[in-house]
CSV table of N, CA and C in Angstrom, one decimal:
chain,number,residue,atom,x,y,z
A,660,UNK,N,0.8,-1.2,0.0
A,660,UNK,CA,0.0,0.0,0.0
A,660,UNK,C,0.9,1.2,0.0
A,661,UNK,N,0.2,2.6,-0.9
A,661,UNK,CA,1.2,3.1,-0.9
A,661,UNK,C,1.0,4.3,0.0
A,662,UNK,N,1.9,5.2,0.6
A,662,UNK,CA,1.5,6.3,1.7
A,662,UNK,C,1.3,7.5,0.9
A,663,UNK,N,-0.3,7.7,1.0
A,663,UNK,CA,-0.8,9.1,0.5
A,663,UNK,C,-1.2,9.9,1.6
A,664,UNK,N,-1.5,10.9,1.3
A,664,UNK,CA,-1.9,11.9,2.4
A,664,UNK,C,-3.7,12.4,1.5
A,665,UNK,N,-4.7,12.5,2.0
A,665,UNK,CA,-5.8,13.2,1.3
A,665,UNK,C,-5.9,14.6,1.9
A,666,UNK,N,-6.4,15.5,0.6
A,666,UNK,CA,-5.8,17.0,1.4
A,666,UNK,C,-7.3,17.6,0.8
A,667,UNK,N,-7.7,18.0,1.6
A,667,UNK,CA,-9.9,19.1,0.9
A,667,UNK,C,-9.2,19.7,-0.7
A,668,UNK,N,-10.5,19.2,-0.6
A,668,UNK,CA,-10.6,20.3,-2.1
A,668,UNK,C,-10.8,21.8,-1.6
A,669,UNK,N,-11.5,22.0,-0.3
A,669,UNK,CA,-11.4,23.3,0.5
A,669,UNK,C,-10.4,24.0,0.6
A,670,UNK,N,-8.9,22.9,1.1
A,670,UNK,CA,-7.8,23.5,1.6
A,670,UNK,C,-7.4,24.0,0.5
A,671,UNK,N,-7.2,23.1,-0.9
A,671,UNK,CA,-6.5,23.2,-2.1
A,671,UNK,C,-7.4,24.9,-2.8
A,672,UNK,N,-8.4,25.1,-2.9
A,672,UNK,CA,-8.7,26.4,-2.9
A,672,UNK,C,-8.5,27.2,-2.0
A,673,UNK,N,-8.7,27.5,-0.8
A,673,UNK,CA,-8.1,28.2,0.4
A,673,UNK,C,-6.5,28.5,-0.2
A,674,UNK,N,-5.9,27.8,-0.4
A,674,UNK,CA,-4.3,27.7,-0.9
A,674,UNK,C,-4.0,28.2,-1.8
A,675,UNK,N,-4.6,28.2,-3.2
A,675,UNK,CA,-4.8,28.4,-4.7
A,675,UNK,C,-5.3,30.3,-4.2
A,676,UNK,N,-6.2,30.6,-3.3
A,676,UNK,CA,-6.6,32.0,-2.8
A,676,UNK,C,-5.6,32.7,-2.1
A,677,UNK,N,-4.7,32.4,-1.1
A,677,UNK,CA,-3.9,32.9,-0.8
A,677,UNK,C,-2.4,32.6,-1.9
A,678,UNK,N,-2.4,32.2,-3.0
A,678,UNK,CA,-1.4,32.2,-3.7
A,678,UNK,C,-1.9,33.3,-4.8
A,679,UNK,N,-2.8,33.7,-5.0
A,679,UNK,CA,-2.9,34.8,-6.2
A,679,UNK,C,-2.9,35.7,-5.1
A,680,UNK,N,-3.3,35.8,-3.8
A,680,UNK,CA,-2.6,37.5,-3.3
A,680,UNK,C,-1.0,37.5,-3.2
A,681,UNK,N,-0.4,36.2,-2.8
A,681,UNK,CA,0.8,36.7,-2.6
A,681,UNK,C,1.1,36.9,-4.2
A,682,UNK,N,0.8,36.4,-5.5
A,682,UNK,CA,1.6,37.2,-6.8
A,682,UNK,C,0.7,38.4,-6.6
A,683,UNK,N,-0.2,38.6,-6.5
A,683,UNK,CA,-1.1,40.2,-6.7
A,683,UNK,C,-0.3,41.1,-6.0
A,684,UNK,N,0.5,41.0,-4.8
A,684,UNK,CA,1.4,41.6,-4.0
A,684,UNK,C,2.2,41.6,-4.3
A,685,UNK,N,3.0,40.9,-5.2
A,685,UNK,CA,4.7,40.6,-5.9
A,685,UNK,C,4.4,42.1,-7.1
A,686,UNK,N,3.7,41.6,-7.6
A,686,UNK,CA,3.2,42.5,-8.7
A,686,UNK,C,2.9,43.9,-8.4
A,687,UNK,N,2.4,44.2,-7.7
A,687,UNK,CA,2.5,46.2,-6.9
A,687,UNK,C,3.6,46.0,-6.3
A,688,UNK,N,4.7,45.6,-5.7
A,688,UNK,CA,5.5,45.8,-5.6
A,688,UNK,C,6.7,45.9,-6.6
A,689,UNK,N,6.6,45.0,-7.3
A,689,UNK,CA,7.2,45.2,-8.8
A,689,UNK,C,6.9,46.3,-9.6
A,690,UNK,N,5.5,46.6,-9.3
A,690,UNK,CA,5.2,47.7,-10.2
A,690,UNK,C,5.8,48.9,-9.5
A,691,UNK,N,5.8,49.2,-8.1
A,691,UNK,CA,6.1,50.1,-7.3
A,691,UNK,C,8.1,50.2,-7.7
A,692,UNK,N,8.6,49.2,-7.6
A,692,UNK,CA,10.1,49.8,-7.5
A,692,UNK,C,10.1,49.9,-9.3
A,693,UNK,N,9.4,49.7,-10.5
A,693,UNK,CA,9.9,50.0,-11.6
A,693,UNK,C,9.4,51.0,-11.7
A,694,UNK,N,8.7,52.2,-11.2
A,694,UNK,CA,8.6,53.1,-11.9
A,694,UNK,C,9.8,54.0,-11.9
A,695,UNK,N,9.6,54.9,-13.4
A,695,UNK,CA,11.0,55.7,-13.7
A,695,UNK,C,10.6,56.9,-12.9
A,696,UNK,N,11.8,57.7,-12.6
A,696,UNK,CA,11.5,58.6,-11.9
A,696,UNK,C,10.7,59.5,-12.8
A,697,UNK,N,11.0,59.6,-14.0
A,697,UNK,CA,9.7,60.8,-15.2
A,697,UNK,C,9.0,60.2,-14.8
A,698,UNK,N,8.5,59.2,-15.1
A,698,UNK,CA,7.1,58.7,-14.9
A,698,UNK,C,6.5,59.0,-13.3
A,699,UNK,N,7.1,59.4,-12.5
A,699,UNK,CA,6.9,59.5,-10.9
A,699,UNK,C,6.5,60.9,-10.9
A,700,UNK,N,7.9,62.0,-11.9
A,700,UNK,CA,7.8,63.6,-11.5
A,700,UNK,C,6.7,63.6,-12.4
A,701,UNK,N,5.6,62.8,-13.1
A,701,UNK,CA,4.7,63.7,-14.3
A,701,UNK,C,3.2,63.7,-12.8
A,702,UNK,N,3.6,63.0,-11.7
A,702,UNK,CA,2.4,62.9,-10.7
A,702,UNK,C,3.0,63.5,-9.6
A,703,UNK,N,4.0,64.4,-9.9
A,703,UNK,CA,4.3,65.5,-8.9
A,703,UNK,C,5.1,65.0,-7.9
A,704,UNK,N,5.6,63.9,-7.8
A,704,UNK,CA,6.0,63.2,-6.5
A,704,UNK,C,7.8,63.2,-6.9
A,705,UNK,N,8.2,63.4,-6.1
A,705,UNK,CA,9.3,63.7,-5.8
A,705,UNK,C,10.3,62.3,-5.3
A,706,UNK,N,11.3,61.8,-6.0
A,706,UNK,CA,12.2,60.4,-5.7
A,706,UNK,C,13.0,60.9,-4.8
A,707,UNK,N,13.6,60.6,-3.7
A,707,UNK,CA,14.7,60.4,-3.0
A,707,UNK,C,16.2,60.0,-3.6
A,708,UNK,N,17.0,60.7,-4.7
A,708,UNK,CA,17.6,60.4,-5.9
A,708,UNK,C,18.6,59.6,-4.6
A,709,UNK,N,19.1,58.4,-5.3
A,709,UNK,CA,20.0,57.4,-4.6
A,709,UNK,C,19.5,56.8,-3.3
A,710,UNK,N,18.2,56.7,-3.1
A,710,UNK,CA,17.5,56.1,-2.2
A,710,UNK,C,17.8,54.8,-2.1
A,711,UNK,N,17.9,54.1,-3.3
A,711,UNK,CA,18.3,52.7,-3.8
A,711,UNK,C,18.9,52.4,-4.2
A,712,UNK,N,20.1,51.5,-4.6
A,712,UNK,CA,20.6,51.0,-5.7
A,712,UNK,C,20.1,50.3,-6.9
A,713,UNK,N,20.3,50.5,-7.9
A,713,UNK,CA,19.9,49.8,-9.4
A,713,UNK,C,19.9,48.3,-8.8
A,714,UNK,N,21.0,48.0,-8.4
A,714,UNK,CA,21.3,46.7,-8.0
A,714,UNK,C,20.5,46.3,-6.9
A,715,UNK,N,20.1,46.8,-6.2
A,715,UNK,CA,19.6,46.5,-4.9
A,715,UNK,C,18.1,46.1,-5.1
A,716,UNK,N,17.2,47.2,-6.0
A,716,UNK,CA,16.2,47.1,-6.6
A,716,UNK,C,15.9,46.0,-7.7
A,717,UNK,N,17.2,45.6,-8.1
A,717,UNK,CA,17.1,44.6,-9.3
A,717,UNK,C,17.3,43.1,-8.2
A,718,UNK,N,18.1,43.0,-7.3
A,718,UNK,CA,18.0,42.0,-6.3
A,718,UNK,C,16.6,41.6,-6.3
A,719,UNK,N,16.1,43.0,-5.3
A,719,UNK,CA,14.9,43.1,-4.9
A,719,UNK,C,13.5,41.9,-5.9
A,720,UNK,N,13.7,42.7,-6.7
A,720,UNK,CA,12.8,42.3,-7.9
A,720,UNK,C,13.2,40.6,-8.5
A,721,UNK,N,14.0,40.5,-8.6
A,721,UNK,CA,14.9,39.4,-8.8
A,721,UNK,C,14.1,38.4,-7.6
A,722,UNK,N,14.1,38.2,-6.5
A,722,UNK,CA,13.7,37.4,-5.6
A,722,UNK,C,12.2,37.7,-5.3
A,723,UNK,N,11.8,38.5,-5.6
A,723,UNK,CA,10.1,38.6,-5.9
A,723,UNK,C,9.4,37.5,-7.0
A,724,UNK,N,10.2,38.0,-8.2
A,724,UNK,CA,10.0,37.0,-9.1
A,724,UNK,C,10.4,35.6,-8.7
A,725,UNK,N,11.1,35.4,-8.2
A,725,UNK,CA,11.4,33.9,-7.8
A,725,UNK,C,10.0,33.4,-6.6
A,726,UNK,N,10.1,34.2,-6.0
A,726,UNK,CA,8.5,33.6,-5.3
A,726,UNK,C,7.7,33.3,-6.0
A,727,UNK,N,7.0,34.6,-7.0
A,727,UNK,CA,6.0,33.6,-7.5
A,727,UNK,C,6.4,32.8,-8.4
A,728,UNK,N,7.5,31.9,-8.8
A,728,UNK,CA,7.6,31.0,-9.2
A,728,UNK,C,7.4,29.9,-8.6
A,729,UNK,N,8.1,30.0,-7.5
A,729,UNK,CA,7.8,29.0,-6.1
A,729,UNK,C,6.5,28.7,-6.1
A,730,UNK,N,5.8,30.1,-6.1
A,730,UNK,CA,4.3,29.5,-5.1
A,730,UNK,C,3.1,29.0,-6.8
A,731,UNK,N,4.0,29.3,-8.3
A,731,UNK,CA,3.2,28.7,-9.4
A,731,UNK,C,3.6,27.1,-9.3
A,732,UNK,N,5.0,26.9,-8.9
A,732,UNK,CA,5.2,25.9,-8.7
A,732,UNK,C,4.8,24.5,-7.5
A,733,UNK,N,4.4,25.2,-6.7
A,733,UNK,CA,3.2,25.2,-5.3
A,733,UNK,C,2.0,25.1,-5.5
A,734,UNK,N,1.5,25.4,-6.8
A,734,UNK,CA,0.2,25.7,-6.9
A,734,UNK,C,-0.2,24.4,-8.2
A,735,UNK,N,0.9,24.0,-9.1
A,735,UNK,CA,0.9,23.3,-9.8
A,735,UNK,C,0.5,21.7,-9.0
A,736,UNK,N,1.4,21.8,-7.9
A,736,UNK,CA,2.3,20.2,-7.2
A,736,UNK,C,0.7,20.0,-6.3
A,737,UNK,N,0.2,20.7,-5.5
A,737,UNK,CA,-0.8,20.7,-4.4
A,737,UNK,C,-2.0,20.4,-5.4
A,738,UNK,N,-2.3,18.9,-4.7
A,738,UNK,CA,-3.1,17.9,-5.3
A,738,UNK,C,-4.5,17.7,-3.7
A,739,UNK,N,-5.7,17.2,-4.2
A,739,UNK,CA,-5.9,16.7,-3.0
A,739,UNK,C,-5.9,15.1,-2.9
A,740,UNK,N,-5.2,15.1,-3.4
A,740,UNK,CA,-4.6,13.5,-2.7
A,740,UNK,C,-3.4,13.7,-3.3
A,741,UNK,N,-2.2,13.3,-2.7
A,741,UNK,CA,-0.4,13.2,-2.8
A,741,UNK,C,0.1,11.6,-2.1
A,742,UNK,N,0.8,11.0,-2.9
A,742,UNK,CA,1.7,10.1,-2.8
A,742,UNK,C,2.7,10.5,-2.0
A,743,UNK,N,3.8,9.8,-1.7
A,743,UNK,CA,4.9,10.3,-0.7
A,743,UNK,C,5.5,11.1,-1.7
A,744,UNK,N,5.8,10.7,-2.8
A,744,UNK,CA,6.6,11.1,-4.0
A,744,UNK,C,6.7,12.8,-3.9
A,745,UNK,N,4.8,12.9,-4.2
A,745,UNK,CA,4.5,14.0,-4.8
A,745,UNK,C,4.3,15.1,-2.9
A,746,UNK,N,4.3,14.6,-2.4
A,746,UNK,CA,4.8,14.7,-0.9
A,746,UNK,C,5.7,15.5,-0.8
A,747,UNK,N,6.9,14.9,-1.2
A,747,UNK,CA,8.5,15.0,-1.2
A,747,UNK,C,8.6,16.2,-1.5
A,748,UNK,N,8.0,15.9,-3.4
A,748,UNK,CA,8.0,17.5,-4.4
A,748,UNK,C,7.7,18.4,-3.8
A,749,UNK,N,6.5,18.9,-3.2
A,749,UNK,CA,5.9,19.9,-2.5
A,749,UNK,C,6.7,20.5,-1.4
A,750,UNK,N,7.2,19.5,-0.5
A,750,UNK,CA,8.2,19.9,0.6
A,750,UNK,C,9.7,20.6,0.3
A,751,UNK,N,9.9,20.1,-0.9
A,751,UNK,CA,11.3,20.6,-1.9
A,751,UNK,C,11.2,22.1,-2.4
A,752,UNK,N,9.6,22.1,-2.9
A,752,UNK,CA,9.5,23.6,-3.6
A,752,UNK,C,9.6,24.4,-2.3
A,753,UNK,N,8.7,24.0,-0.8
A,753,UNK,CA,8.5,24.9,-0.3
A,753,UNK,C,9.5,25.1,0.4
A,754,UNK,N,10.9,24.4,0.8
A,754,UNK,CA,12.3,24.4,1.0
A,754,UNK,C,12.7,25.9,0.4
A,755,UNK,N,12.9,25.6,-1.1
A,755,UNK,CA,12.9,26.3,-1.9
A,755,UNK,C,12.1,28.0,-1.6
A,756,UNK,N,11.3,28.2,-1.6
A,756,UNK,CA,10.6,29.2,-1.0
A,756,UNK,C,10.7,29.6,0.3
A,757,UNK,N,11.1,29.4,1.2
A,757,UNK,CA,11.7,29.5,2.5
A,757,UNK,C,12.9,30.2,2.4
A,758,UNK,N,14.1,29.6,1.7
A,758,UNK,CA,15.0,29.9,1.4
A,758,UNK,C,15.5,31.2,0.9
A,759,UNK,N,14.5,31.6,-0.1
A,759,UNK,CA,14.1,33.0,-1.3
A,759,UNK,C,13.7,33.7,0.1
A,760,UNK,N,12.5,33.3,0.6
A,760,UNK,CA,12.1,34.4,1.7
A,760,UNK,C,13.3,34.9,2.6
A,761,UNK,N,14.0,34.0,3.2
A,761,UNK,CA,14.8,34.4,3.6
A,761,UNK,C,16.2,35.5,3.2
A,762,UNK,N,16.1,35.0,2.0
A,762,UNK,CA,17.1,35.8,1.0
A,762,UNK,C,16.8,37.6,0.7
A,763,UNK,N,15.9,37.4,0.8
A,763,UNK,CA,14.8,38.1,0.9
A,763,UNK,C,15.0,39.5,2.0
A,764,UNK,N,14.6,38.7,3.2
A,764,UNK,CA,14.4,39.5,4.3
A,764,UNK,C,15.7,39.7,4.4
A,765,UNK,N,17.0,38.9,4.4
A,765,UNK,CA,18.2,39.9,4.6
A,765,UNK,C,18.8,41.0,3.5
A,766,UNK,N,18.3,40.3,2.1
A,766,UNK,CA,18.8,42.0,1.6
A,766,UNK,C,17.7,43.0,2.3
A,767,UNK,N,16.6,42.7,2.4
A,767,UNK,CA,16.0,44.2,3.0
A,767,UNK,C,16.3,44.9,4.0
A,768,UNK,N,17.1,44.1,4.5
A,768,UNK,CA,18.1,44.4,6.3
A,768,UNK,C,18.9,46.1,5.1
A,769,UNK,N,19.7,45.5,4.1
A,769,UNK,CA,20.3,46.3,3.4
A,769,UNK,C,19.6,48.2,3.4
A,770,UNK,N,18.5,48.4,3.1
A,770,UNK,CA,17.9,49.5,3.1
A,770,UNK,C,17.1,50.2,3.9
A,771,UNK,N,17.3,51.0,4.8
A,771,UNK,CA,16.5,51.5,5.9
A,771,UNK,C,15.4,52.0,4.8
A,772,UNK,N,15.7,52.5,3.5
A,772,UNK,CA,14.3,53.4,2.8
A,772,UNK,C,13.1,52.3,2.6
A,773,UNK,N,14.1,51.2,2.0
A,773,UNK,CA,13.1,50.6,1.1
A,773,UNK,C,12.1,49.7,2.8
A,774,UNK,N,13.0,49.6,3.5
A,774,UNK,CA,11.7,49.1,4.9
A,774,UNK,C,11.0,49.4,4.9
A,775,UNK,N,11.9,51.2,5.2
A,775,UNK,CA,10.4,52.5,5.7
A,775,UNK,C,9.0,52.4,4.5
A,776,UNK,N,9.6,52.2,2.8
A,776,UNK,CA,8.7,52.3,2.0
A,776,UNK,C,7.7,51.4,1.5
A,777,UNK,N,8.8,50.0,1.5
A,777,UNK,CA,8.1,49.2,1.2
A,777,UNK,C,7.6,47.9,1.9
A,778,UNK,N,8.8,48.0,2.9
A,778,UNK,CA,8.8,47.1,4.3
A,778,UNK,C,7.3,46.1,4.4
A,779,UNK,N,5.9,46.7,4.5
A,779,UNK,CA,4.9,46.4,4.9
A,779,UNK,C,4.8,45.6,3.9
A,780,UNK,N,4.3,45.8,2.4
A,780,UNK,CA,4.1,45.0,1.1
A,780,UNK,C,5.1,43.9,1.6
A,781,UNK,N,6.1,43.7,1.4
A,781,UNK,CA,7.5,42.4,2.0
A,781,UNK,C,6.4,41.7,2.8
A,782,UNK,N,6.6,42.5,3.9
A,782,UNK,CA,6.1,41.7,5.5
A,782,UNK,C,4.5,40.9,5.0
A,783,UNK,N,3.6,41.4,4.6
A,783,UNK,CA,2.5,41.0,4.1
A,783,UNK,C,2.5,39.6,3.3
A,784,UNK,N,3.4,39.9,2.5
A,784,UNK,CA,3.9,38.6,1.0
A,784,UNK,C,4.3,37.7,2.5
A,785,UNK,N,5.2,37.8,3.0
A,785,UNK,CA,5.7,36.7,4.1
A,785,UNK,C,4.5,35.9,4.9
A,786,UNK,N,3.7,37.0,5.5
A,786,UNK,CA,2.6,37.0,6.0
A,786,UNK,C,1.4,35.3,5.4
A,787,UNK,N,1.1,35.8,4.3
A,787,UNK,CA,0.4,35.1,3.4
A,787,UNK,C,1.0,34.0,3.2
A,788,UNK,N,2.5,34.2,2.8
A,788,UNK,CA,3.2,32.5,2.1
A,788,UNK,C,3.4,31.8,3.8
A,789,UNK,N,3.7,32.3,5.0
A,789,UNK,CA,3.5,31.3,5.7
A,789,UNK,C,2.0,31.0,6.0
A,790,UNK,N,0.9,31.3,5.6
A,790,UNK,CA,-0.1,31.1,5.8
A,790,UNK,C,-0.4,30.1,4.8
A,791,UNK,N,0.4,30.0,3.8
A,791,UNK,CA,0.4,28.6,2.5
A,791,UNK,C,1.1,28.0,2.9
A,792,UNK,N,2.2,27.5,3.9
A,792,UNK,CA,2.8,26.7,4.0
A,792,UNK,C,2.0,26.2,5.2
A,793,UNK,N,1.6,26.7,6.5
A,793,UNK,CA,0.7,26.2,7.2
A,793,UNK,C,-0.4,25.4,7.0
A,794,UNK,N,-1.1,25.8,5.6
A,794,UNK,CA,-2.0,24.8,5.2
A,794,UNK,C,-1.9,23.4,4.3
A,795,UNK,N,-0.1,23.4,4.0
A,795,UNK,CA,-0.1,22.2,3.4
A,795,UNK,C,0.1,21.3,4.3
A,796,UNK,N,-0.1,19.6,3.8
A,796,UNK,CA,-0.1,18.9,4.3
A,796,UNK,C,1.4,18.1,4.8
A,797,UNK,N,2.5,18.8,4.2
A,797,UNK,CA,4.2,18.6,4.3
A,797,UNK,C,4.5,19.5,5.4
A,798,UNK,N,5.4,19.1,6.2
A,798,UNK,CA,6.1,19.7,6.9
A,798,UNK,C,7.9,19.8,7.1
């Protein structure tokens, strides 16, 4: 016999729901650090010139994008029924996603601005993905 786990079709949408806010959140955030500063001064708002680095921003963005890969790839694997196999997979991506979050939170250590600005959006995405990882069936 083989060891499966049976997981709601409840949880697996509950899961599938908190995975389009955390990309909906990747995504205003993304959208938030690409804007050009013209595109910022045509709405009057004024940039903090060298607030950030190119690099720091492109980090930034760089590991944003790798979440929602994670959590499409999270979203793909989460079945409601799993074999040990597909067990395994799940626990591996969300390894994987841990890891990014973590990568994550210490470049933000890097920027007092981007905390003060953007800190909350971050904290939120964390928020939510451990709220997806709570609901799977892998630990």
């Amino acid at each position: 016999m083989e060891n499966s786990i049976n997981f709601s079709s409840n949880a697996v949408r509950s899961i599938s729901k908190l995975m389009d806010k955390v990309g909906a959140t990747c995504d205003q955030l993304i959208g938030a650090l690409e804007v050009s500063k013209d595109g910022v001064s045509s709405y009057g708002v004024r940039i903090t010139d060298n607030a950030m680095s190119t690099e720091f921003v492109d980090r930034v963005v760089g590991y944003l994008l790798l979440l929602k890969k994670h959590m499409f790839d999270l979203r793909k694997n989460v079945r409601t029924h799993m074999n040990f196999q597909e067990q395994h997979q799940v626990a591996h991506i969300v390894e994987h996603l841990l890891e990014t979050q973590d990568k994550l939170k210490a470049k933000m250590i890097e920027s007092n601005y981007f905390n003060n600005t953007y800190g909350y959006l971050v904290n939120d995405i964390f928020e939510m993905m451990d709220a997806v990882v709570r609901k799977l069936p892998v630990k």
